[in-house]
CSV table of C-alpha atoms in Angstrom, one decimal:
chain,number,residue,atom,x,y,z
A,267,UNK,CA,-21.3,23.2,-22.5
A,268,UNK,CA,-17.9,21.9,-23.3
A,269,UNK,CA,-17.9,19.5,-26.0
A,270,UNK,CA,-15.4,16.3,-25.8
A,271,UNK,CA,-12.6,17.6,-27.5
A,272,UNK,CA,-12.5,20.8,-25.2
A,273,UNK,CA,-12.6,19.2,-22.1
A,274,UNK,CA,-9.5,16.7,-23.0
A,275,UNK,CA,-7.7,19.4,-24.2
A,276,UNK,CA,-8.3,22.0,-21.7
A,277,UNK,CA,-7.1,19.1,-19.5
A,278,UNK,CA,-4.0,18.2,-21.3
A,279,UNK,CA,-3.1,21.7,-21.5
A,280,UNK,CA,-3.4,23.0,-17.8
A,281,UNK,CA,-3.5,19.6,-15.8
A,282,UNK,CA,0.0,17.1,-15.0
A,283,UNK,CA,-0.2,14.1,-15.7
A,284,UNK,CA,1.2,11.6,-13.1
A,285,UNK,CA,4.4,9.3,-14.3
A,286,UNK,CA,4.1,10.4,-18.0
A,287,UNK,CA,5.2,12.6,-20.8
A,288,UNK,CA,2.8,15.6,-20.8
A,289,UNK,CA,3.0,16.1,-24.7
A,290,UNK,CA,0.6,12.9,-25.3
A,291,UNK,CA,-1.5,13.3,-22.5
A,292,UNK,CA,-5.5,12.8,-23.8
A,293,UNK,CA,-7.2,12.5,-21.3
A,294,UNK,CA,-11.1,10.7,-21.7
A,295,UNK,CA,-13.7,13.1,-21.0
A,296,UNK,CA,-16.5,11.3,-18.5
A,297,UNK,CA,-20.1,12.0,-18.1
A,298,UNK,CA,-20.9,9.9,-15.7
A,299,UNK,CA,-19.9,6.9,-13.0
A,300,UNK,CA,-22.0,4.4,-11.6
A,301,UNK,CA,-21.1,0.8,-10.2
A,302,UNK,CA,-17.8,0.0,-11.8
A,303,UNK,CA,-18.9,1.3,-15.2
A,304,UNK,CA,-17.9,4.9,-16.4
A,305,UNK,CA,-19.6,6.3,-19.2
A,306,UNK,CA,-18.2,8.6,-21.8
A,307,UNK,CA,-19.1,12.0,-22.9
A,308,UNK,CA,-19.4,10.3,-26.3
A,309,UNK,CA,-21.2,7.7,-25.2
A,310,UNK,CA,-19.4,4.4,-24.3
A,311,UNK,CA,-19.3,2.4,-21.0
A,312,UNK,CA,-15.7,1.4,-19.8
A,313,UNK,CA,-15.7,-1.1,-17.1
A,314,UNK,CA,-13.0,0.0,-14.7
A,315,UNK,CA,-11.1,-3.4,-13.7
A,316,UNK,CA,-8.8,-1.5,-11.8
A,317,UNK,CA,-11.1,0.6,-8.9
A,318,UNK,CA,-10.1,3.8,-10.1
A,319,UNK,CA,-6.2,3.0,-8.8
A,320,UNK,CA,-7.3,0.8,-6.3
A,321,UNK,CA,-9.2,3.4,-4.3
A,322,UNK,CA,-13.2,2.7,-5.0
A,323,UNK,CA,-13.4,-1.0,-3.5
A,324,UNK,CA,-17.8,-0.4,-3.1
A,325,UNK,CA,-18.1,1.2,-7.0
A,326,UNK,CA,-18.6,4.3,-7.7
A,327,UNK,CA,-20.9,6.4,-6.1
A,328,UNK,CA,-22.6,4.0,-3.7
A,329,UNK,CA,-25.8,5.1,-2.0
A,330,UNK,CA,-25.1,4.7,2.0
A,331,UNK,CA,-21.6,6.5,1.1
A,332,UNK,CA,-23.0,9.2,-0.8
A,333,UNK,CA,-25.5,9.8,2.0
A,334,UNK,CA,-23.3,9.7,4.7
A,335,UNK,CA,-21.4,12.5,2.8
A,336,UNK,CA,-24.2,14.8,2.1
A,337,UNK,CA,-25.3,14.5,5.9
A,338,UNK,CA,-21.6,15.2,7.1
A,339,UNK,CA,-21.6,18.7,4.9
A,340,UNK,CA,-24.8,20.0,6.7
A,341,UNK,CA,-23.0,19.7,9.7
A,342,UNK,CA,-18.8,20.0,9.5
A,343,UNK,CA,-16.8,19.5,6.9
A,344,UNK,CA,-13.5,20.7,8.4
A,345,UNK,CA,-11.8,21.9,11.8
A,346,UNK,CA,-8.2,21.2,13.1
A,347,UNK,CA,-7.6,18.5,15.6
A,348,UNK,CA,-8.2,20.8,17.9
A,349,UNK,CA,-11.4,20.7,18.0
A,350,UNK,CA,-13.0,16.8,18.0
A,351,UNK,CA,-16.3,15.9,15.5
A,352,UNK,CA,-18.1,12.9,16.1
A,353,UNK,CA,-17.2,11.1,12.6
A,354,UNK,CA,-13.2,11.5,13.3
A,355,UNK,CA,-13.2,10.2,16.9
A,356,UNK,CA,-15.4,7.7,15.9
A,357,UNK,CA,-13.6,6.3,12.7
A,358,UNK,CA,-10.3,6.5,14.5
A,359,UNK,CA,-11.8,4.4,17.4
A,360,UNK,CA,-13.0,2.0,14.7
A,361,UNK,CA,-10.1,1.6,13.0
A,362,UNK,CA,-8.5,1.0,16.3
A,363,UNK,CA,-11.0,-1.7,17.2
A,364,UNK,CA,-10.9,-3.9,13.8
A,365,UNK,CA,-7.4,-3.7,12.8
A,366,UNK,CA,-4.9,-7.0,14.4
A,367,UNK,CA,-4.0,-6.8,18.0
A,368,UNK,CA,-5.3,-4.7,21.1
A,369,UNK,CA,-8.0,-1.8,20.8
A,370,UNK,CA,-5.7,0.3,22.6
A,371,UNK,CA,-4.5,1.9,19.6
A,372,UNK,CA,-3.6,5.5,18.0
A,373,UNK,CA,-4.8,7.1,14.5
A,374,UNK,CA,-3.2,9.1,12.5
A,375,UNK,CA,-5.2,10.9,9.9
A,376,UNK,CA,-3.4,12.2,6.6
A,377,UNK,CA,-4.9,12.6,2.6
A,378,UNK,CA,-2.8,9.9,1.3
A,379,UNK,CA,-0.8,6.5,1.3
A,380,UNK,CA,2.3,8.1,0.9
A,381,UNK,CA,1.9,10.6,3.6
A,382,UNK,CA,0.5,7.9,6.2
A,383,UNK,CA,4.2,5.8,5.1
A,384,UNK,CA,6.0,9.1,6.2
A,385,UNK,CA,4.3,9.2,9.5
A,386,UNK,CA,4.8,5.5,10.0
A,387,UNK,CA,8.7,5.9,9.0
A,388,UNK,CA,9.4,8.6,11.2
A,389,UNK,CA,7.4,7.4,14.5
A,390,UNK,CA,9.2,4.1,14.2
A,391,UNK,CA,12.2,6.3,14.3
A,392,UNK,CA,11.2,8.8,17.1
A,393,UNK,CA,9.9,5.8,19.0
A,394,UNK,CA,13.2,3.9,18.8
A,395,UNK,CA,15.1,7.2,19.6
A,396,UNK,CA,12.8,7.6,22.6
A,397,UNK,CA,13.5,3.8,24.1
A,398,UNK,CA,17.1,4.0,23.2
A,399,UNK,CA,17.3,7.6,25.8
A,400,UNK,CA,16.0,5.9,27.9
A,401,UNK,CA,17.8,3.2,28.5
A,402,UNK,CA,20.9,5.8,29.5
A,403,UNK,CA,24.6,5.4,29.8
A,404,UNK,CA,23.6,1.7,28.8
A,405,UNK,CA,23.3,3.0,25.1
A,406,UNK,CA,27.3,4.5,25.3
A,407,UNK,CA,29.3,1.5,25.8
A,408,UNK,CA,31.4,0.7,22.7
A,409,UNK,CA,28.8,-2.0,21.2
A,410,UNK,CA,25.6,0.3,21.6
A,411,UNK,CA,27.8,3.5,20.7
A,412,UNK,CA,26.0,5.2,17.9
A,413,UNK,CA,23.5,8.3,17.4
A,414,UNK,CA,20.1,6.0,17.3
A,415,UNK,CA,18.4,3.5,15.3
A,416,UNK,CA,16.9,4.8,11.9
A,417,UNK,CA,18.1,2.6,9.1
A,418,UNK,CA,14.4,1.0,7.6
A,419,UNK,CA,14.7,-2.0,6.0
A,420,UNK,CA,12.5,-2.2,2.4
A,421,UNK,CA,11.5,-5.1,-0.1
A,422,UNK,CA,13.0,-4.0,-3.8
A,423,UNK,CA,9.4,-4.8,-5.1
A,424,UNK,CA,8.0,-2.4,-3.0
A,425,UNK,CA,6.0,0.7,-3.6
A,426,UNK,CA,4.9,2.5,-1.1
A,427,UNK,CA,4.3,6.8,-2.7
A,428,UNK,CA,6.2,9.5,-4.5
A,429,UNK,CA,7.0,11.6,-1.5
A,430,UNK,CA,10.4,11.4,-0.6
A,431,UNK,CA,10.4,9.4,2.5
A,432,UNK,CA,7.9,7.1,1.1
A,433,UNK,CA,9.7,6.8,-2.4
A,434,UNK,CA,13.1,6.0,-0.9
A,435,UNK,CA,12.0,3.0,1.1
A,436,UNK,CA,10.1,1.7,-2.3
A,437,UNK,CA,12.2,-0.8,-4.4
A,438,UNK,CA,10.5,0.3,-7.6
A,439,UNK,CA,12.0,1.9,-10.3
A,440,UNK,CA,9.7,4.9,-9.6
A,441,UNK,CA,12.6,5.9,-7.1
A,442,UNK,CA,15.2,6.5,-9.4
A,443,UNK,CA,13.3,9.7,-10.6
A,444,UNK,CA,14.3,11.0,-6.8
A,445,UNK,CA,18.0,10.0,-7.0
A,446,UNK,CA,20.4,10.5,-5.7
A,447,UNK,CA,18.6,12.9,-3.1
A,448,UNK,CA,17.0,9.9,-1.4
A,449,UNK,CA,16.2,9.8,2.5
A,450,UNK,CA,19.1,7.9,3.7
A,451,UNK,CA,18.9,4.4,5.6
A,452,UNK,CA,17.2,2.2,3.5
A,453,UNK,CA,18.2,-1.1,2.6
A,454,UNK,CA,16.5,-3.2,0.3
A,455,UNK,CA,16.1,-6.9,0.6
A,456,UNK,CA,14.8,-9.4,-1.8
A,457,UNK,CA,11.0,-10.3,-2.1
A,458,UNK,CA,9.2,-13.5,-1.5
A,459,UNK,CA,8.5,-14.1,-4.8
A,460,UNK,CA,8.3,-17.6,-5.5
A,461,UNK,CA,7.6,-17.6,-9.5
A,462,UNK,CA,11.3,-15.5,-10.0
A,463,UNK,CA,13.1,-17.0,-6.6
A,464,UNK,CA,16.0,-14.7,-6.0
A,465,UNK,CA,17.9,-17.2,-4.3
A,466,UNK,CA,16.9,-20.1,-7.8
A,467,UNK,CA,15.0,-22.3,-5.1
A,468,UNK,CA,11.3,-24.0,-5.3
A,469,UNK,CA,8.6,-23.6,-2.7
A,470,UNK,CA,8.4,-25.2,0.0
A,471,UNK,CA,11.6,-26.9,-0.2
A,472,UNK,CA,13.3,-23.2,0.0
A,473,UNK,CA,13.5,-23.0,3.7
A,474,UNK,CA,11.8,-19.5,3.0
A,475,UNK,CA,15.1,-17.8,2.4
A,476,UNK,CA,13.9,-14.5,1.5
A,477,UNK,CA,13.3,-13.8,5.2
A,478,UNK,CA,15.8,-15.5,6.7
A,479,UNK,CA,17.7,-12.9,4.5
A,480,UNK,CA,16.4,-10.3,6.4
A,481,UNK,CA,17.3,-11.4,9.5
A,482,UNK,CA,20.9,-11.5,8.6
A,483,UNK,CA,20.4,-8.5,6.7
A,484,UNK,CA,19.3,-6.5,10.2
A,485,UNK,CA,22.5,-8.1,11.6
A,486,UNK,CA,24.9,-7.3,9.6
A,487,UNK,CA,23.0,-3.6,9.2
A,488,UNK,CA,23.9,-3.3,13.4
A,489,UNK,CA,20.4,-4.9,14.9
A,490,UNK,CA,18.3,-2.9,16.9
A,491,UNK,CA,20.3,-0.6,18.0
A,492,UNK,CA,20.7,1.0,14.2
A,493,UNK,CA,17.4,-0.5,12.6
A,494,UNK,CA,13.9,1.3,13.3
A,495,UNK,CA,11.5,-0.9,11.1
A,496,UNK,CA,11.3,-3.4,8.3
A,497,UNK,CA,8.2,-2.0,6.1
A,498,UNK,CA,6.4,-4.2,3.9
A,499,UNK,CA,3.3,-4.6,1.8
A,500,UNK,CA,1.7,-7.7,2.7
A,501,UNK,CA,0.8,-8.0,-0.8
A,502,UNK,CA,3.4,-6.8,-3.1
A,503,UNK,CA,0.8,-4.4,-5.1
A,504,UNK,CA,1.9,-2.3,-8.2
A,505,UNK,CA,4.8,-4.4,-9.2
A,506,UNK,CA,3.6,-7.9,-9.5
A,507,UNK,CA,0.6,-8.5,-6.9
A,508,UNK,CA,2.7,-11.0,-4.9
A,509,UNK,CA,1.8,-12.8,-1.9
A,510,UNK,CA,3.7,-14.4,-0.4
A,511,UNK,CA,4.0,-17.7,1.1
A,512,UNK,CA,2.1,-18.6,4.8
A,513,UNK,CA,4.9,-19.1,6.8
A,514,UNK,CA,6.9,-15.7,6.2
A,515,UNK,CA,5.2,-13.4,7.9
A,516,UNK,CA,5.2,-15.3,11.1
A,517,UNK,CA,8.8,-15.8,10.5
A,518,UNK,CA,9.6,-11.9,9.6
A,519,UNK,CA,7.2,-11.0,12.9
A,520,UNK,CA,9.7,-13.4,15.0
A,521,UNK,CA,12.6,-11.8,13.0
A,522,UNK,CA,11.6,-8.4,14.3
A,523,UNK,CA,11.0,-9.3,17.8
A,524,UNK,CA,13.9,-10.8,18.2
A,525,UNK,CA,15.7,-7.7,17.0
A,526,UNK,CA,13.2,-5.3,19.0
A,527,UNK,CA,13.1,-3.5,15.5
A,528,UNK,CA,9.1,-2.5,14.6
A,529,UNK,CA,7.2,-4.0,12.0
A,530,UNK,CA,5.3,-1.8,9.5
A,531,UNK,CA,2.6,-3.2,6.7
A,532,UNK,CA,1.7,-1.3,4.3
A,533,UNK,CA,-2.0,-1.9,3.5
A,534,UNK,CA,-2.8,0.9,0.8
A,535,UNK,CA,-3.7,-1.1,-1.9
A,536,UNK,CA,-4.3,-4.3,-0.3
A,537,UNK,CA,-6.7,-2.5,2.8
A,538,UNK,CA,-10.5,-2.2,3.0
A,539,UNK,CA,-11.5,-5.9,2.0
A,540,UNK,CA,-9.7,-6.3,-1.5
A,541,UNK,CA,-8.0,-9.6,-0.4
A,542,UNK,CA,-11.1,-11.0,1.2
A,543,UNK,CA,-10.6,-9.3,4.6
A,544,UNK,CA,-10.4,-6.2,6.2
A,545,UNK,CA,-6.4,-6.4,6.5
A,546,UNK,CA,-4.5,-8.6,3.6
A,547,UNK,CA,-2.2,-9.2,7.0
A,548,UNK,CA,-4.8,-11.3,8.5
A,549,UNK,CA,-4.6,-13.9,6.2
A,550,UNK,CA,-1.2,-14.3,7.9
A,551,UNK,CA,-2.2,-14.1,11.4
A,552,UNK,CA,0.0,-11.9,13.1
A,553,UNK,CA,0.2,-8.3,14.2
A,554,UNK,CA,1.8,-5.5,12.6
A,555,UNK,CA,3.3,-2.4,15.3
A,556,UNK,CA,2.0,-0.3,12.5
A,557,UNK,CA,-0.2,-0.3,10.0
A,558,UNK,CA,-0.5,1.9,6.9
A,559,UNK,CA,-3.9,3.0,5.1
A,560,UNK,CA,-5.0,5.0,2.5
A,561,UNK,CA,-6.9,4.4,-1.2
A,562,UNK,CA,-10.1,2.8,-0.8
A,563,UNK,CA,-10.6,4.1,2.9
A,564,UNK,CA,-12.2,7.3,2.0
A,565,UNK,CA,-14.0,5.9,-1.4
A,566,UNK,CA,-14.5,9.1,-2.5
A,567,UNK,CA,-12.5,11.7,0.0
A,568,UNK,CA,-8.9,11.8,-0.1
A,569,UNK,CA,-7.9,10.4,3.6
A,570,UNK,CA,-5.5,7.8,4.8
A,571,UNK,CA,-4.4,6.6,8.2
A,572,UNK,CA,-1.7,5.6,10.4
A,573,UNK,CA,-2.5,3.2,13.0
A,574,UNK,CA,0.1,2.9,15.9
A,575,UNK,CA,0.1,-0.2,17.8
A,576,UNK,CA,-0.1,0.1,21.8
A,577,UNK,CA,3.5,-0.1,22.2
A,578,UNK,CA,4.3,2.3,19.9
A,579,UNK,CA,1.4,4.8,20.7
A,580,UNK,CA,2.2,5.2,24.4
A,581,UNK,CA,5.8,6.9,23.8
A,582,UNK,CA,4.3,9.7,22.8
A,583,UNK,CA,2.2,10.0,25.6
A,584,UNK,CA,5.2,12.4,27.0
A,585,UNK,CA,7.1,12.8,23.8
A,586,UNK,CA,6.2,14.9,20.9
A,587,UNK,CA,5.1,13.2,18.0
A,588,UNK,CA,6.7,15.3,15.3
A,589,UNK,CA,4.5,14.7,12.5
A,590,UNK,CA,1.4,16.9,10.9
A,591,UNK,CA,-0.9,17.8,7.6
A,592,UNK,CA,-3.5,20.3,7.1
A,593,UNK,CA,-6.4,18.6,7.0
A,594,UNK,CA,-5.8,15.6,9.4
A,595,UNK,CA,-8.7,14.5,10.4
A,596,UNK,CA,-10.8,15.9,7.9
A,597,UNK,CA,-14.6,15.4,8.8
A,598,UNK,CA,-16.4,14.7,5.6
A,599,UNK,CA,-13.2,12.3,4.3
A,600,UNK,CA,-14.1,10.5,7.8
A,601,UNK,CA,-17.8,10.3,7.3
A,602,UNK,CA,-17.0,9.0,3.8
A,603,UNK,CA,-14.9,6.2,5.3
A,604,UNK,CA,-16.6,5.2,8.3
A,605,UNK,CA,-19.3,4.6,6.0
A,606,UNK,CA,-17.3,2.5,3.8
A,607,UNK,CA,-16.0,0.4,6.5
A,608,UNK,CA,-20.1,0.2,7.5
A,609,UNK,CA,-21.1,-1.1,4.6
A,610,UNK,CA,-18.1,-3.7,4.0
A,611,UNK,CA,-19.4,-5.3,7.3
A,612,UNK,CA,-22.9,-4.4,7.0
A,613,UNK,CA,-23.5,-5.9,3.1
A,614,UNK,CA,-21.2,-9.1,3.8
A,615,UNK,CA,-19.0,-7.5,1.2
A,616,UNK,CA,-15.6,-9.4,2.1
A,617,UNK,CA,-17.7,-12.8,2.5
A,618,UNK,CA,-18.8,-11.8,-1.0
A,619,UNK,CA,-14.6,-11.2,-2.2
A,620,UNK,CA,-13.6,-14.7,-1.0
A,621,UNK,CA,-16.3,-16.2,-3.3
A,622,UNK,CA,-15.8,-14.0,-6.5
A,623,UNK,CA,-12.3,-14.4,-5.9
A,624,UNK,CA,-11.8,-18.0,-5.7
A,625,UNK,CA,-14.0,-17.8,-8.8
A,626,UNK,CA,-11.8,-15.4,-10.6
A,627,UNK,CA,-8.6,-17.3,-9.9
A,628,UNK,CA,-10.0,-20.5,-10.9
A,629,UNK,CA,-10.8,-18.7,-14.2
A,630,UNK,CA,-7.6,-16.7,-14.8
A,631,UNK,CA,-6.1,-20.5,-14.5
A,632,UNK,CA,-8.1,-22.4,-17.2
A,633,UNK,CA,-6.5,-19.0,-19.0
A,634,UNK,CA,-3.3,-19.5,-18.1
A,635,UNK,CA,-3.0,-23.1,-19.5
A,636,UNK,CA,-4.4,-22.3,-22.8
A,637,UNK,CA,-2.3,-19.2,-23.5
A,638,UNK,CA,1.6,-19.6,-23.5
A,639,UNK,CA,2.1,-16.1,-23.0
A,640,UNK,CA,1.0,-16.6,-19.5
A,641,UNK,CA,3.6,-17.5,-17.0
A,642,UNK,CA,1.8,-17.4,-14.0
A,643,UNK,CA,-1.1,-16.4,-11.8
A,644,UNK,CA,-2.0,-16.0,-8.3
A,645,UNK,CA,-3.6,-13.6,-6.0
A,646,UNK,CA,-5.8,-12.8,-3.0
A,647,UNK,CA,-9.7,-12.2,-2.7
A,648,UNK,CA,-10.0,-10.2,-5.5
A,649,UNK,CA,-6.5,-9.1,-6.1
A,650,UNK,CA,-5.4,-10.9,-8.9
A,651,UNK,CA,-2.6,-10.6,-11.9
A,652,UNK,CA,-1.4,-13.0,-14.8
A,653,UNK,CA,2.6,-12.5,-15.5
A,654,UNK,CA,3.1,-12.5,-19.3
A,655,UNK,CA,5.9,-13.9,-21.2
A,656,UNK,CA,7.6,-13.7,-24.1
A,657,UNK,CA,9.0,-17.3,-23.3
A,658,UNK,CA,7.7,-19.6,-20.4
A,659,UNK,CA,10.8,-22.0,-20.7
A,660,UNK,CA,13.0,-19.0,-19.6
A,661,UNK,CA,10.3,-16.9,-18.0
A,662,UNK,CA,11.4,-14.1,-19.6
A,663,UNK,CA,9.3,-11.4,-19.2
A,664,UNK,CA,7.0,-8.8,-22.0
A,665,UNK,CA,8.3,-5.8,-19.3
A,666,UNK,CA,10.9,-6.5,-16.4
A,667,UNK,CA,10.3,-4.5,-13.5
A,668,UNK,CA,13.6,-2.4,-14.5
A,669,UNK,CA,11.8,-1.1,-17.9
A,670,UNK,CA,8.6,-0.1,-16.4
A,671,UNK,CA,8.2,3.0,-18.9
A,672,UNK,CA,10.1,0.7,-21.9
A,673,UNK,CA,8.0,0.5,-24.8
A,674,UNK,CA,5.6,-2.7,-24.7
A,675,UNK,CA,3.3,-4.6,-26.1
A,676,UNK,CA,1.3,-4.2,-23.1
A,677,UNK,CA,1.6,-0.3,-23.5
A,678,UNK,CA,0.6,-0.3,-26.9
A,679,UNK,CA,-2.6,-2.4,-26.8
A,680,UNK,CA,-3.8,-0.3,-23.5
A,681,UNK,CA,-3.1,3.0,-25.8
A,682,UNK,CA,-5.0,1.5,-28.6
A,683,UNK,CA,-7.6,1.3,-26.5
């Protein structure tokens, strides 16, 4: 038996550590989980506030979940798509059913956010490719003259994975560790982030600029006929948790329909109840073309999903959809999440999230007004963040998004801790 000291440095040694130097990298050994608590080797309970990156929304190792698991790996835990297991069909179904819009939907099945972003990205350009053929000699007059729509249009507070594709549409400073060999076409377009307007304006009296901005931005980028997709979170997530305000996704969903360029949210971190339902887009009422999901829709398998909207799906009913993973589809990851998604509905769990959060938030603001350091708060459900200041007369910030690995004071209490 390993005692602590061994196992965090067997792990430092042999194991990477993700977005870090690897010199300092400790490691906590764990015993157990249970809930949202995870005990120590050495004894000591840490309450995990963040859900293990986002990705355990029910707490670790939840009952129903657990069981589904053990029941799935008596039976099959693996085969290609070409062969079909009653969990995959039948989570893909579901997902198909609960998500915005028609039933008549497709799944996608990959192991991570990032992947499910790549698939999303390059159906929305296969699928623009596909409508722009056939429309024929139309698309080689001098207006429409061009090879085919691929430019994607981002938010520069985006995040959306470390692959490549994914990485290059993210406006976080996480890309610059890929440049300049970014996948090219992106263009990134100010966020609806009313706290730090980029255009100095106050909510509601803005007009909403930020997407209006987008609108001329797809103009002046060519329209339709060289834009595939504007891909959003519906929630910023890892850099700032910011929603935005009620009228801009209606407005961006007009914006792309008038354009005939596809709309793709990005519900990784904000999927799977966190906001207080299923999707954080239905809080805005509209309906994505695609939808991305990964994180908490396994709990405790890696597997994520692209969900293609009617429109989108039926193109490749005679076209190739050039896209794969091993282990699409994987059996046990889709027991694990059709579990999940059983016991969100099942145990009232997102009826649950709206009253926690509005609890929460209510709380985090009788904070805010007796701490100066706190410039703002806001969230969703139980997605929630406090922006911390060194000033609130000039809002400036104790980390700007452009120094996310600067020194901190924020760093240095979490590695005190």
């Amino acid at each position: 038996k390993y005692v602590n000291s061994d196992i965090s440095a067997m792990q430092g040694k042999y194991a990477m550590h993700c977005w870090g130097t690897q010199k300092d990298y400790s490691p906590i050994p764990v015993e157990s989980t249970d809930g949202c608590w995870i005990t120590t080797t050495d004894g000591r309970r840490i309450f995990d506030l963040r859900s293990a990156h986002e990705c355990i929304n029910l707490g670790f190792r939840h009952p129903k979940v657990l069981q589904a698991l053990k029941d799935q790996m008596e039976k099959v835990v693996y085969v290609t798509d070409d062969f079909a297991t009653p969990v995959t069909a039948e989570l893909a179904k579901t997902l198909a059913e609960i998500s915005p819009g028609s039933p008549n939907k497709k799944v996608w099945f990959s192991q991570s956010g990032a992947a499910s972003v790549e698939a999303a990205i390059k159906a929305a350009r296969f699928y623009k490719y596909i409508k722009m053929m056939q429309k024929g000699e139309e698309n080689l007059t001098p207006g429409n003259q061009y090879p085919f729509p691929y430019k994607i249009i981002s938010r520069y507070r985006s995040w959306h994975g470390s692959t490549t594709g994914a990485a290059s549409a993210s406006g976080d400073p996480r890309r610059w560790f890929l440049e300049p060999f970014v996948m090219p076409g992106v263009k990134h377009a100010p966020d609806a982030y009313c706290y730090r307007c980029p255009f100095n304006k106050t909510y509601p009296g803005c007009d909403i600029d930020c997407v209006r901005y987008i609108d001329q931005m797809i103009e002046l980028e060519g329209g339709g006929n060289r834009v595939a997709a504007v891909l959003v979170e519906p929630v910023v997530g890892s850099n700032g948790i910011i929603p935005p305000p009620p009228e801009y996704f209606p407005m961006l969903r007009e914006i792309c329909d008038k354009w005939d360029v596809l709309l793709i949210v990005d519900e990784t971190m904000t999927g799977m109840g966190r906001t207080g339902k299923m999707f954080a887009i239905e809080h805005y009422g509209i309906v994505p073309d695609i939808i991305v999901m990964g994180k908490a829709l396994g709990v405790y398998c890696p597997i994520a999903a692209t969900i293609f909207s009617e429109k989108v799906a039926e193109v490749f009913d005679e076209h190739i959809f050039g896209h794969g993973q091993s282990f699409s589809g994987h059996a046990l990851a889709s027991a694990g999440a059709l579990a999940s998604i059983k016991v969100l509905q099942e145990e009232n769990i997102l009826e649950h999230v709206n009253t926690v959060g509005h609890y929460l938030g209510d709380k985090l603001g009788k904070i805010a007004k007796k701490h100066p350091s706190v410039g703002n708060v806001r969230g969703l459900g139980l997605f929630w963040t406090m922006e911390l200041l060194k000033n609130r007369e000039t809002k400036e910030s104790v980390r700007p998004q452009t120094q996310k690995y600067a020194p901190n004071i924020v760093r240095k209490i979490s590695d005190y801790m």
